[in-house]
XYZ file of C-alpha atoms in Angstrom:
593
model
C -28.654 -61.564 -28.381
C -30.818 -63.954 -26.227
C -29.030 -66.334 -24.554
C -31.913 -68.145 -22.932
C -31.685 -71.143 -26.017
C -28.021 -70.741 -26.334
C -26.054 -74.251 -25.451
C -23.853 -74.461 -21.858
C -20.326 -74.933 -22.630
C -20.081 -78.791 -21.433
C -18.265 -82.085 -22.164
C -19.891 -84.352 -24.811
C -19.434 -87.609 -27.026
C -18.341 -85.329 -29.967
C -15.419 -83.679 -28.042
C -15.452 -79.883 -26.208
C -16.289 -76.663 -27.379
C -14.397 -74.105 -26.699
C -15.625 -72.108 -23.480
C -15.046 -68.292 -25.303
C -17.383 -69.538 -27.907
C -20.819 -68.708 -28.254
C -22.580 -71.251 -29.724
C -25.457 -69.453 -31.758
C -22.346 -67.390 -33.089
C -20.589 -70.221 -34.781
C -23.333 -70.479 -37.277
C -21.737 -66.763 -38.206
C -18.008 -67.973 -37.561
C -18.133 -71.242 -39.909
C -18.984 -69.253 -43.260
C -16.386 -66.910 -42.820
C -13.565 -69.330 -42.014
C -14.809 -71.364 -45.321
C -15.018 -68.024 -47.029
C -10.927 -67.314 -45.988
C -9.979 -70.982 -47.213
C -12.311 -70.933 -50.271
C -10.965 -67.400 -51.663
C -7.351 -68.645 -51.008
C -6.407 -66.355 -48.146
C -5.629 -69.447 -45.972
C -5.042 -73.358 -46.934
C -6.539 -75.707 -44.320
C -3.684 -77.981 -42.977
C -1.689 -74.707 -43.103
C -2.668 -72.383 -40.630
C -2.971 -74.053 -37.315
C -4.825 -71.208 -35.874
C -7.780 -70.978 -38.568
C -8.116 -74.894 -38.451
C -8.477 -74.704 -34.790
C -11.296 -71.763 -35.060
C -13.053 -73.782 -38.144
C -13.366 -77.082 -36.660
C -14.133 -75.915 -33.079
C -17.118 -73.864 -34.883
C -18.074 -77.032 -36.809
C -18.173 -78.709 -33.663
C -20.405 -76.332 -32.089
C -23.049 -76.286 -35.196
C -22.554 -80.171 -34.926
C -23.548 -80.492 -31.366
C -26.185 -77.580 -32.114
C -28.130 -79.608 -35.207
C -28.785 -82.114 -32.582
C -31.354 -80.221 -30.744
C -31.897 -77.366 -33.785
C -32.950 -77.846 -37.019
C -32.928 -74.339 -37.951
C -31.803 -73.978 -41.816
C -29.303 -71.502 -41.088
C -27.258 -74.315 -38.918
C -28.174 -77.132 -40.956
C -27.080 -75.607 -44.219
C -23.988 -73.968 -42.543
C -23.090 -77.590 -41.281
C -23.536 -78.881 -45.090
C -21.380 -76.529 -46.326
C -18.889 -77.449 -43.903
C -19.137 -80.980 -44.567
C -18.872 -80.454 -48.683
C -15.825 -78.290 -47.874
C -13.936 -81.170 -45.645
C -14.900 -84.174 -48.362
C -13.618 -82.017 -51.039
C -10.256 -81.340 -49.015
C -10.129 -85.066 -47.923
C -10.831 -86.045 -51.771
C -7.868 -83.561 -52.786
C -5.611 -84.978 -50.176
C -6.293 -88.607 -51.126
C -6.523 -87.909 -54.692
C -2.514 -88.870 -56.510
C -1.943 -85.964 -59.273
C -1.693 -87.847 -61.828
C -5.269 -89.948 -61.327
C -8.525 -89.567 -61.897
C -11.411 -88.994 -59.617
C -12.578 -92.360 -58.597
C -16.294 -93.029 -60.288
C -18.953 -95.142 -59.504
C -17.149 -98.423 -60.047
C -14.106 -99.675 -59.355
C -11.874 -102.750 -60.292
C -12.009 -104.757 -56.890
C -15.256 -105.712 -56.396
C -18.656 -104.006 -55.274
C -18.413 -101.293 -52.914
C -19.850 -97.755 -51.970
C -19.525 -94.962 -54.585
C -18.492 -91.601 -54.151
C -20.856 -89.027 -55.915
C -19.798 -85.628 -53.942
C -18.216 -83.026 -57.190
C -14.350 -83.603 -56.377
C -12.051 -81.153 -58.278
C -9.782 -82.657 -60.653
C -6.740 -79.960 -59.614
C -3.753 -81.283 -58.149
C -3.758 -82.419 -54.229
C -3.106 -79.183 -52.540
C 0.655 -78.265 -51.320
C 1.575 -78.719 -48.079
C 4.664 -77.541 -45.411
C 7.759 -79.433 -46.477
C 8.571 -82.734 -44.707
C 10.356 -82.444 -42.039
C 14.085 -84.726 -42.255
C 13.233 -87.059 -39.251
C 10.225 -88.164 -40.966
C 11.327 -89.191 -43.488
C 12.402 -92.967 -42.691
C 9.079 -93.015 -40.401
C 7.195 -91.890 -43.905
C 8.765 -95.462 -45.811
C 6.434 -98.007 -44.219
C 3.289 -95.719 -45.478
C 2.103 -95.538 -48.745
C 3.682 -93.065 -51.184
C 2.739 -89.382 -51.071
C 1.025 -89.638 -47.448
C 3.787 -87.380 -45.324
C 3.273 -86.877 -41.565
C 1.944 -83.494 -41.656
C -0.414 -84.927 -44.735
C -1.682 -88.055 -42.579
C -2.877 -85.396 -39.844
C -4.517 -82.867 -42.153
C -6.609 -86.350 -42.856
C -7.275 -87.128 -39.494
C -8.236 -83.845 -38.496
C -10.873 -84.117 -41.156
C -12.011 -87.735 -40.761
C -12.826 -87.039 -37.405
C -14.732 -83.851 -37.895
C -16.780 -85.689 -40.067
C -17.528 -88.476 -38.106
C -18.414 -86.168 -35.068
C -20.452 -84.257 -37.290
C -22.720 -87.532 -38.179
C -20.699 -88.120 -41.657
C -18.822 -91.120 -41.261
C -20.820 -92.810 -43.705
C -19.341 -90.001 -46.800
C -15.886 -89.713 -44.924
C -15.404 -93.352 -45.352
C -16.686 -93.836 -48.860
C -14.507 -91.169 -50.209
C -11.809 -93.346 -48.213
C -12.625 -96.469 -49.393
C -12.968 -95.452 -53.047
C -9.522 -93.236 -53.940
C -7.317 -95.935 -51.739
C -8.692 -98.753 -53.852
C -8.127 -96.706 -57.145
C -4.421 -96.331 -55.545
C -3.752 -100.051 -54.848
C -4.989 -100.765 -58.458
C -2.411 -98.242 -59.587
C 0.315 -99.478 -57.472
C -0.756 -103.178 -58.818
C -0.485 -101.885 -61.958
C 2.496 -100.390 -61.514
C 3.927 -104.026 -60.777
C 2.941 -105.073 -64.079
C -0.500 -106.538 -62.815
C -3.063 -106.797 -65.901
C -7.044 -106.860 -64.274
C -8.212 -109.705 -66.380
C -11.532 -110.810 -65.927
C -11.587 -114.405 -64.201
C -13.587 -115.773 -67.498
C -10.669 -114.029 -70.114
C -8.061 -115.622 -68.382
C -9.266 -119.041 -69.042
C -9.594 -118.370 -72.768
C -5.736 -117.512 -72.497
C -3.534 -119.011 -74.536
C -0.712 -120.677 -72.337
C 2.210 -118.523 -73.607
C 0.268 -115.271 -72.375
C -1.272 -117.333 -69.059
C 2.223 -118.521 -68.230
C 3.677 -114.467 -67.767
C 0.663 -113.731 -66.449
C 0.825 -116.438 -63.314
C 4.626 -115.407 -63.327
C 3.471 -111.543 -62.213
C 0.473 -112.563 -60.334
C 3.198 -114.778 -58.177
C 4.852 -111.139 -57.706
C 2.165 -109.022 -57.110
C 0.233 -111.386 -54.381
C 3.566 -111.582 -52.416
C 3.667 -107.657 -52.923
C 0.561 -107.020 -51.320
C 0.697 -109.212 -48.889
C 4.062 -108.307 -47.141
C 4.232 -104.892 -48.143
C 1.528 -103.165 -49.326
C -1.280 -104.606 -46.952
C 1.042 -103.569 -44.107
C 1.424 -100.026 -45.442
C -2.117 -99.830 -46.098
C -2.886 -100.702 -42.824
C -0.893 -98.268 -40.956
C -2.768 -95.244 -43.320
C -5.483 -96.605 -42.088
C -4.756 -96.623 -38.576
C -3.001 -93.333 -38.538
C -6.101 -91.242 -40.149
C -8.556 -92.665 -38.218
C -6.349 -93.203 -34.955
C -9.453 -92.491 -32.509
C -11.833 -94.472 -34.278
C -10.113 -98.000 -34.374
C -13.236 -100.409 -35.110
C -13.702 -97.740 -38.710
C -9.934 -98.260 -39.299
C -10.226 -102.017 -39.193
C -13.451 -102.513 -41.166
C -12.376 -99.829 -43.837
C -9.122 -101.895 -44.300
C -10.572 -105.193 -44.160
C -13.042 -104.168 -46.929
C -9.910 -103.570 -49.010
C -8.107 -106.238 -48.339
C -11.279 -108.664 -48.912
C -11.803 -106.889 -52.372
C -8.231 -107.196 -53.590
C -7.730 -111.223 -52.332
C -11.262 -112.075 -53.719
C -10.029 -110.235 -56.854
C -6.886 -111.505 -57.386
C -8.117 -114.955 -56.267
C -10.319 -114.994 -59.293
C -7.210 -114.848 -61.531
C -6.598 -118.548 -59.721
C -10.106 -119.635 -60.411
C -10.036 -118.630 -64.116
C -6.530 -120.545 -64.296
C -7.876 -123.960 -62.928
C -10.460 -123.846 -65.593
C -7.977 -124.199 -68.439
C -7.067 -126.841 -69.993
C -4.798 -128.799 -68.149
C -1.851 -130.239 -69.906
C 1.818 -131.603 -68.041
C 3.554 -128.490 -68.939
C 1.590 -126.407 -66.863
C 2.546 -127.998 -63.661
C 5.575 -125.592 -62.092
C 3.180 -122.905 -63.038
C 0.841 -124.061 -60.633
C 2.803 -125.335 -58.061
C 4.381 -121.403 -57.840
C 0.950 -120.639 -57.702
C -0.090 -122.937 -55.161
C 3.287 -122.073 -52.939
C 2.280 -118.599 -53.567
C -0.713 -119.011 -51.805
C 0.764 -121.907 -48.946
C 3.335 -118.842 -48.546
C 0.790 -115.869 -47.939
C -1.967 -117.600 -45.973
C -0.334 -116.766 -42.430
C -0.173 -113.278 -43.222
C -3.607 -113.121 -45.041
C -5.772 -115.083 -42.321
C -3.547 -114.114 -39.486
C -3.940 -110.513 -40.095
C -5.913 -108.225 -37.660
C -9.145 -108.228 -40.101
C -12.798 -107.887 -38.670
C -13.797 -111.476 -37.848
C -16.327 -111.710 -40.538
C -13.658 -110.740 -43.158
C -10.976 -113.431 -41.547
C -13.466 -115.892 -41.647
C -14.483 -115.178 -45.470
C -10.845 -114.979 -46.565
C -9.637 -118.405 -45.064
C -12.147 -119.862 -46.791
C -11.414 -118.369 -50.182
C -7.437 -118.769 -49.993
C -8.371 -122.498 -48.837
C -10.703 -123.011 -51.538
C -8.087 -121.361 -54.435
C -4.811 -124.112 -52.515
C -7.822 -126.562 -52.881
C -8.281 -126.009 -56.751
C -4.798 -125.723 -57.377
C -3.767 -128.538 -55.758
C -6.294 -130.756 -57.806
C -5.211 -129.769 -61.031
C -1.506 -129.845 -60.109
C -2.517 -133.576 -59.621
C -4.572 -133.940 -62.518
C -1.379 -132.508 -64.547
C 0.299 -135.584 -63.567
C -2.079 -137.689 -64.313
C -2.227 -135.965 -67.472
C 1.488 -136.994 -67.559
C 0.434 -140.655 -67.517
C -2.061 -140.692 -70.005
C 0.091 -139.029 -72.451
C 3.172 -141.658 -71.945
C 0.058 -144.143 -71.720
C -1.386 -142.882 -75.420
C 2.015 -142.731 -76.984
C 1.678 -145.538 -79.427
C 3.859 -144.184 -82.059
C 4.778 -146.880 -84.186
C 8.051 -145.599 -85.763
C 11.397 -146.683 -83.936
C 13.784 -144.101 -83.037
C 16.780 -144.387 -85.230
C 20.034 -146.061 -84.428
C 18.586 -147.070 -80.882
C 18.702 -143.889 -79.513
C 17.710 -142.450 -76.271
C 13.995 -141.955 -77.435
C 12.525 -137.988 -77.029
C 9.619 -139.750 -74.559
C 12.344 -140.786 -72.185
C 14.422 -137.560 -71.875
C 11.466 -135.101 -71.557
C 9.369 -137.565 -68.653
C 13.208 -137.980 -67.174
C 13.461 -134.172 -67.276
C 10.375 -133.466 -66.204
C 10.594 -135.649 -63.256
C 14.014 -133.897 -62.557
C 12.581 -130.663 -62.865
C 9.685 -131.785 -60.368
C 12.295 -132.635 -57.936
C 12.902 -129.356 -57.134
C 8.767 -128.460 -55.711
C 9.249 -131.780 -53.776
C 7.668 -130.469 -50.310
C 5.408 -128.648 -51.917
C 4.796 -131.371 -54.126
C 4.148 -133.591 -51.225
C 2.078 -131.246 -49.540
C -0.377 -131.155 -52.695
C -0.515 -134.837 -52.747
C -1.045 -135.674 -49.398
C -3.914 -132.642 -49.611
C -5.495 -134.367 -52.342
C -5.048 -138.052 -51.551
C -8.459 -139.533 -52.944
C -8.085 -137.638 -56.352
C -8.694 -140.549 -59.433
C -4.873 -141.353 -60.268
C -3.422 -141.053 -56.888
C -4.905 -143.947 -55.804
C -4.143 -145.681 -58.660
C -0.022 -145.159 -57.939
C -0.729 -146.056 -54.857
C -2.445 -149.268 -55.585
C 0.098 -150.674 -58.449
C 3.232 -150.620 -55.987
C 1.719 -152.411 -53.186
C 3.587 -155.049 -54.369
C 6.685 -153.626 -55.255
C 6.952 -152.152 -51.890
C 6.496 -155.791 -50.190
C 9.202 -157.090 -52.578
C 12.019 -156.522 -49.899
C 12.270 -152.838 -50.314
C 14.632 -151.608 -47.507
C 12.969 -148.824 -46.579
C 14.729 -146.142 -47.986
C 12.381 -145.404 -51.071
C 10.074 -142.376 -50.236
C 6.522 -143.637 -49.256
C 4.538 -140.516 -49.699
C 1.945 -140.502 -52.441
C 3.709 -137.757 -54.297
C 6.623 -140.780 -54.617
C 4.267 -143.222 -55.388
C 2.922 -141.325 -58.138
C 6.162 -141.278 -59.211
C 6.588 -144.811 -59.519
C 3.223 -144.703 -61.315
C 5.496 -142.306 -64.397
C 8.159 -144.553 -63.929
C 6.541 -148.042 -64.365
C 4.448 -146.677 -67.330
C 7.845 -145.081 -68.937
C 9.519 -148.499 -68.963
C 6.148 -150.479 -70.374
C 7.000 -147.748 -72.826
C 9.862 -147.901 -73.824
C 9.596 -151.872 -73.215
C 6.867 -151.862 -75.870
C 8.738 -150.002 -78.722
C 12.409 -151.782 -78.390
C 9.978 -154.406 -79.961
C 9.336 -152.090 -83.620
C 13.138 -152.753 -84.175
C 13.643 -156.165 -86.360
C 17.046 -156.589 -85.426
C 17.760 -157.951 -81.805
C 20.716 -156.683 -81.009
C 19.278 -153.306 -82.152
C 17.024 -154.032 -79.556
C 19.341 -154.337 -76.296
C 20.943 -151.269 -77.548
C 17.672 -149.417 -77.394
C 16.780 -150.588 -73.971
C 20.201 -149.837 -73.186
C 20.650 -146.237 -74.048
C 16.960 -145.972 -72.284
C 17.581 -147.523 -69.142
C 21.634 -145.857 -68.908
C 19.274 -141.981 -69.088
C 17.237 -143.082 -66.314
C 20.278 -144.374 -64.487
C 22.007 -141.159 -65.094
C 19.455 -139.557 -63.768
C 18.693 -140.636 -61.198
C 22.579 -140.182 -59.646
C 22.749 -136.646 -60.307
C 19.308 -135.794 -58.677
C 19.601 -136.943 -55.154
C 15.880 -136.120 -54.162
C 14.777 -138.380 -57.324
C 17.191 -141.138 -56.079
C 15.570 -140.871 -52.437
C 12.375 -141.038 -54.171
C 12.899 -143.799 -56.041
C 14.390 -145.722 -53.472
C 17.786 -147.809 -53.814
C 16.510 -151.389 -54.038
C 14.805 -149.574 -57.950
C 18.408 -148.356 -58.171
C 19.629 -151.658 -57.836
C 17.499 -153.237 -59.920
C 17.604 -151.102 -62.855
C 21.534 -151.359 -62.967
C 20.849 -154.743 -62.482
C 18.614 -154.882 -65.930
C 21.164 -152.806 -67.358
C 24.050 -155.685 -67.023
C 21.628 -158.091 -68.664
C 20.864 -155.942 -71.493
C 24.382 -155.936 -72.237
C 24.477 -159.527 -72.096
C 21.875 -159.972 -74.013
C 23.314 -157.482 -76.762
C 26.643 -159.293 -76.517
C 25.034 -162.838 -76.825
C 22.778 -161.809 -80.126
C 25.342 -159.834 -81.779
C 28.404 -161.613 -80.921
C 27.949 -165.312 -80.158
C 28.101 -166.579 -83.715
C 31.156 -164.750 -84.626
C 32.811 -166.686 -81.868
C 32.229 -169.984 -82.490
C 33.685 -169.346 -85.865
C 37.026 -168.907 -83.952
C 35.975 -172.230 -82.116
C 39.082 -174.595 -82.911
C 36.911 -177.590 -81.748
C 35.691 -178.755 -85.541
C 38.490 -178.241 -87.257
C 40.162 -181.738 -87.305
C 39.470 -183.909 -90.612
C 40.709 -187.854 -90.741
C 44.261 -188.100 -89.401
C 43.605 -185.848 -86.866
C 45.178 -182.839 -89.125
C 43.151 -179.590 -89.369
C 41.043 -179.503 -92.912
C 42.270 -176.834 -94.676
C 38.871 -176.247 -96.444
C 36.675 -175.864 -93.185
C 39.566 -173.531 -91.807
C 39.212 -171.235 -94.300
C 35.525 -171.451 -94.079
C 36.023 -170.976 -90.712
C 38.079 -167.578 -91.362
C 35.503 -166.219 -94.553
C 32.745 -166.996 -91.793
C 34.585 -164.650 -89.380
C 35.134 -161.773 -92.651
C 31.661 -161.912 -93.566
C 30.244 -161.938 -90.164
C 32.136 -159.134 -88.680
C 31.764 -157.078 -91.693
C 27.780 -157.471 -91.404
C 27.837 -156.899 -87.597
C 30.411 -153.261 -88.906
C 28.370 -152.645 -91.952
C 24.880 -152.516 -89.876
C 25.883 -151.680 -86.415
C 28.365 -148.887 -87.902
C 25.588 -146.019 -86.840
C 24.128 -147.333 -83.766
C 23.996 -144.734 -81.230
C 24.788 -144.706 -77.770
C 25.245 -141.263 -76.558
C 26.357 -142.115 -73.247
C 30.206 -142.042 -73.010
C 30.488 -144.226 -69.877
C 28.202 -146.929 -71.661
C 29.740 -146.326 -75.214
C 32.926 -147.091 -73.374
C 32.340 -150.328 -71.683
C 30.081 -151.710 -74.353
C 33.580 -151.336 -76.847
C 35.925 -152.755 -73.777
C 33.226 -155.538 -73.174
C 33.781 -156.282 -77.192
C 37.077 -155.667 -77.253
C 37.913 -158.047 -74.296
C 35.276 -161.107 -76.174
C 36.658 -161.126 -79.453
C 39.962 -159.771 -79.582
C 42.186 -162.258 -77.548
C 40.042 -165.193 -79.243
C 40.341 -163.837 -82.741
C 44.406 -163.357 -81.933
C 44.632 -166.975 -80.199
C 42.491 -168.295 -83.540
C 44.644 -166.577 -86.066
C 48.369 -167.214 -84.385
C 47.394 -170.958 -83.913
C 46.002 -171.861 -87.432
C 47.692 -168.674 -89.704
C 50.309 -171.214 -91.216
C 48.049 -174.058 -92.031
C 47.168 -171.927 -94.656
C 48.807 -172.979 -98.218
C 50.692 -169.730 -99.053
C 50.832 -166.255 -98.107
C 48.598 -165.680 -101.015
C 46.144 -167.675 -99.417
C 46.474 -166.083 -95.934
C 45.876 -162.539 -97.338
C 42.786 -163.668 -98.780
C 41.223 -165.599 -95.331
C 43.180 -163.266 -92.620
C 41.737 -160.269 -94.269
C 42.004 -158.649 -90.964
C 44.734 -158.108 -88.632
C 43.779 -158.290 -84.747
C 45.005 -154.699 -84.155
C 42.110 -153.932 -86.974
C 39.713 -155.281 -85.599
C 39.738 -153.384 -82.250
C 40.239 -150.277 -84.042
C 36.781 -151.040 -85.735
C 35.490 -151.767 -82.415
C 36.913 -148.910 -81.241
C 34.721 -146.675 -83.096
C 31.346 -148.397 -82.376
C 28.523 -146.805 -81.370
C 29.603 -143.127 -81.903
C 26.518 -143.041 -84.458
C 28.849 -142.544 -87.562
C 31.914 -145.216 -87.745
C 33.911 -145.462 -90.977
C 33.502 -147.932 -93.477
C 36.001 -150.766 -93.543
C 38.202 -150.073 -96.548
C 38.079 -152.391 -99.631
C 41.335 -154.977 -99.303
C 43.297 -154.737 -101.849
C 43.925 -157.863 -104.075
């Protein structure tokens, strides 16, 4: 053979070539070698010896294509290369899936058109026992011995001038396998303009696994990912990095539509926790998304869009509160709630408020993010003055608690403005009273609402409380005692008239039997209140009512007489009063006569 074209045995960019080789005789070595592995005598990744021989050859015809461009090396090299992506496909390919195709879920990217077989990944050597703890912070299925078949071949190709096909075969079966593992979480690819059209039983499990998956990825997969990447193409660091921030761009652009398509929903108050796990979701994975070791370009693009989704969320977490106003705002029912009960308004903006409690700092957070948004201002405005009326400091200032004010002052113009539907006063105070107690209540057994509130409110309200009572006590129970008045009683001669004393006592019957007759199922569902509202009545008319009756009882003309005016014994009496306000009191039995 003439040697006079035949290539020196030298150093180069694409790595040595063996010094016994010939070069001109690799284009004779290569088919053979893909002959063995084709016809099954040997499995590349199996025989060390072969692999060395095949891709020492290939890197001879490589370096040889530079300066020849014979068809004999050129179509020997091809050959080669189709052999090596099908292998790579195989190795990257999970049994169970299908060969990726020309589109994929996460966004545009390079297809992969070479034939791939659709034959299970071929076997390899057992695992060896040490690796297998080393093997848990890769993805599933890539062993050691597996990673370097792969990086073998990923840098043949790339010596060979294929790194353009070696990484789009990459790219394409690792995103099919993060799909799979996403779906394998649960994780339902919705198109960002169907998930908007969701109804909010289906969007609220759907934010609940999106919550799991991005937390996932983020702290597990990604990381996983990452180190595949970096193992396969260990010499070639700046193909690793690119290759996995491409992924990682597609996937967080893809699952950030999901929050995009959310936002545009229509927002209503009980959609807020939703949001706010969405929104601490993405507060939570932001150091480990724009802190990662991306390309630039792809850390840039990626702090923009997980700012932009916090941004979005943030402004419809307020506008879900302000939503919350205009709904206590609007609610101009005109029907009072029955008995003076706690009214179904109060207990689900108490509750909710309760409930908010807990997403406090991140509540905060998404306030003081969007201070600006129309209704924060608006809270913050209205208790200008209420914070210059000799609050003592201790009331949260932030404009998440100043929103809350904002519920709170609009809950009691509420409740304010329909203790006027009932007719009766007294009816009235026991409305506002049962109101005000639930707010009371709580506000003690939430701490963070109490610091929130402040305790100068707390003061006050209990304070409003005490006069409600009053005020329930004075309309209800102010007549009845000046019936037991002795002042009035005294005809000429100084001697009590025995006509306005019994007047006096059928005043006292009929009075007390209206007050039992109508306030018999007025509700007050609080036991503490229920309690002292009975020992407030208890203490006002009992001791009068037994002073009245002991000091006039036998200027009554015969027992007769006192039967029919004392219809009711003192210990009666508190045993009626006893069982006010438990919603369903017993009738007064019919005296006998």
């Amino acid at each position: 053979m003439d040697k006079s074209w035949s290539f020196a045995p030298r150093k180069s960019n694409v790595g040595s070539v063996l010094e016994d080789v010939d070069v001109p005789d690799c284009v004779g070595v290569l088919p053979k070698l893909l002959d063995k592995y084709e016809s099954g005598r040997s499995k590349f990744g199996e025989e060390a010896e072969d692999d060395k021989s095949f891709l020492d050859a290939l890197q001879a015809i490589s370096k040889l294509c530079l300066c020849d461009t014979s068809l004999s090396a050129l179509d020997a090299q091809e050959k080669a290369m189709s052999f090596l992506e099908t292998e790579l496909c195989l190795l990257l390919d999970h049994p169970k899936s299908k060969t990726p195709k020309k589109s994929f879920s996460f966004g545009s990217h390079p297809s992969h058109d070479s034939p791939v077989p659709d034959n299970d990944s071929p076997k390899l050597p057992p695992q060896d026992h040490h690796d297998h703890h080393a093997n848990e912070d890769f993805p599933p299925n890539f062993s050691a011995q597996k990673r370097s078949v792969l990086k073998k071949i990923a840098s043949a190709m790339i010596a060979a001038g294929y790194q353009t096909e070696c990484c789009m075969a990459f790219a394409a079966f690792r995103r099919t396998a993060f799909k799979t593992a996403l779906q394998r979480f649960g994780y339902r690819s919705v198109r960002m303009e169907d998930v908007y059209k969701m109804q909010w039983e289906s969007l609220e499990g759907e934010i609940a696994t999106w919550n799991k998956v991005v937390g996932h990825s983020t702290t597990v997969l990604f990381s996983a990912e990452r180190r595949l990447y970096d193992s396969v193409f260990h010499d070639h660091p700046s193909i690793s990095q690119n290759l996995f921030s491409d992924l990682v761009r597609a996937v967080i652009v893809h699952l950030l539509n999901f929050v995009h398509g959310a936002v545009l929903t229509k927002q209503s108050a009980e959609k807020l926790f939703k949001f706010l796990d969405m929104y601490e979701t993405l507060r939570d994975v932001e150091p480990a998304i724009t802190g990662a070791s991306y390309s630039e370009q792809c850390a840039k693009e990626l702090a923009y869009e997980v700012a932009t989704a916090k941004d979005r969320v943030a402004e419809a977490v307020v506008g879900m509160f302000c939503d919350l106003e205009n709904s206590i705002k609007s609610d101009n029912q005109r029907i009072p709630v029955p008995n003076g009960a706690v009214h179904p308004l109060t207990r689900y903006v108490m509750n909710y408020l309760e409930y908010a409690c807990e997403y406090k700092d991140t509540s905060e957070q998404v306030f003081e993010r969007c201070v600006g948004v129309k209704g924060i201002g608006i809270g913050i405005e209205s208790h200008k003055s209420i914070d210059e009326e000799g609050d003592d400091g201790t009331g949260n200032k932030s404009a998440f608690a100043l929103q809350f004010k904002t519920v709170m002052e609009l809950l009691d113009a509420n409740v304010e403005r329909k203790s006027r539907l009932y007719k009766d006063p007294a009816l009235r105070y026991v409305f506002l009273m049962n109101n005000g107690r639930y707010i009371v209540q709580k506000m003690k057994g939430c701490a963070e609402l109490h610091k929130l509130m402040g305790d100068n409110w707390c003061r006050r309200r209990q304070s409003r409380l005490r006069l409600y009572h009053k005020c329930y006590q004075r309309e209800t129970w102010s007549k009845v005692l000046q019936c037991l008045n002795p002042e009035g009683l005294k005809g000429n001669g100084n001697k009590v008239s025995k006509q306005l004393l019994k007047e006096r006592f059928k005043s006292f019957n009929s009075m007390f039997e209206d007050i039992h007759k109508k306030q018999r199922t007025w509700m007050v569902s609080d036991e503490q209140l229920q309690s002292e509202l009975r020992v407030s009545i208890t203490a006002l008319v009992i001791p009068a009512y037994r002073s009245f009756v002991g000091r006039f009882k036998h200027h009554l003309e015969s027992p007769r007489h006192v039967d029919k005016y004392i219809k009711y014994h003192p210990d009666d009496i508190e045993i009626f009063i006893h069982h006010f306000f438990d919603g369903n009191a017993p009738s007064i039995p019919r005296k006998r006569t």
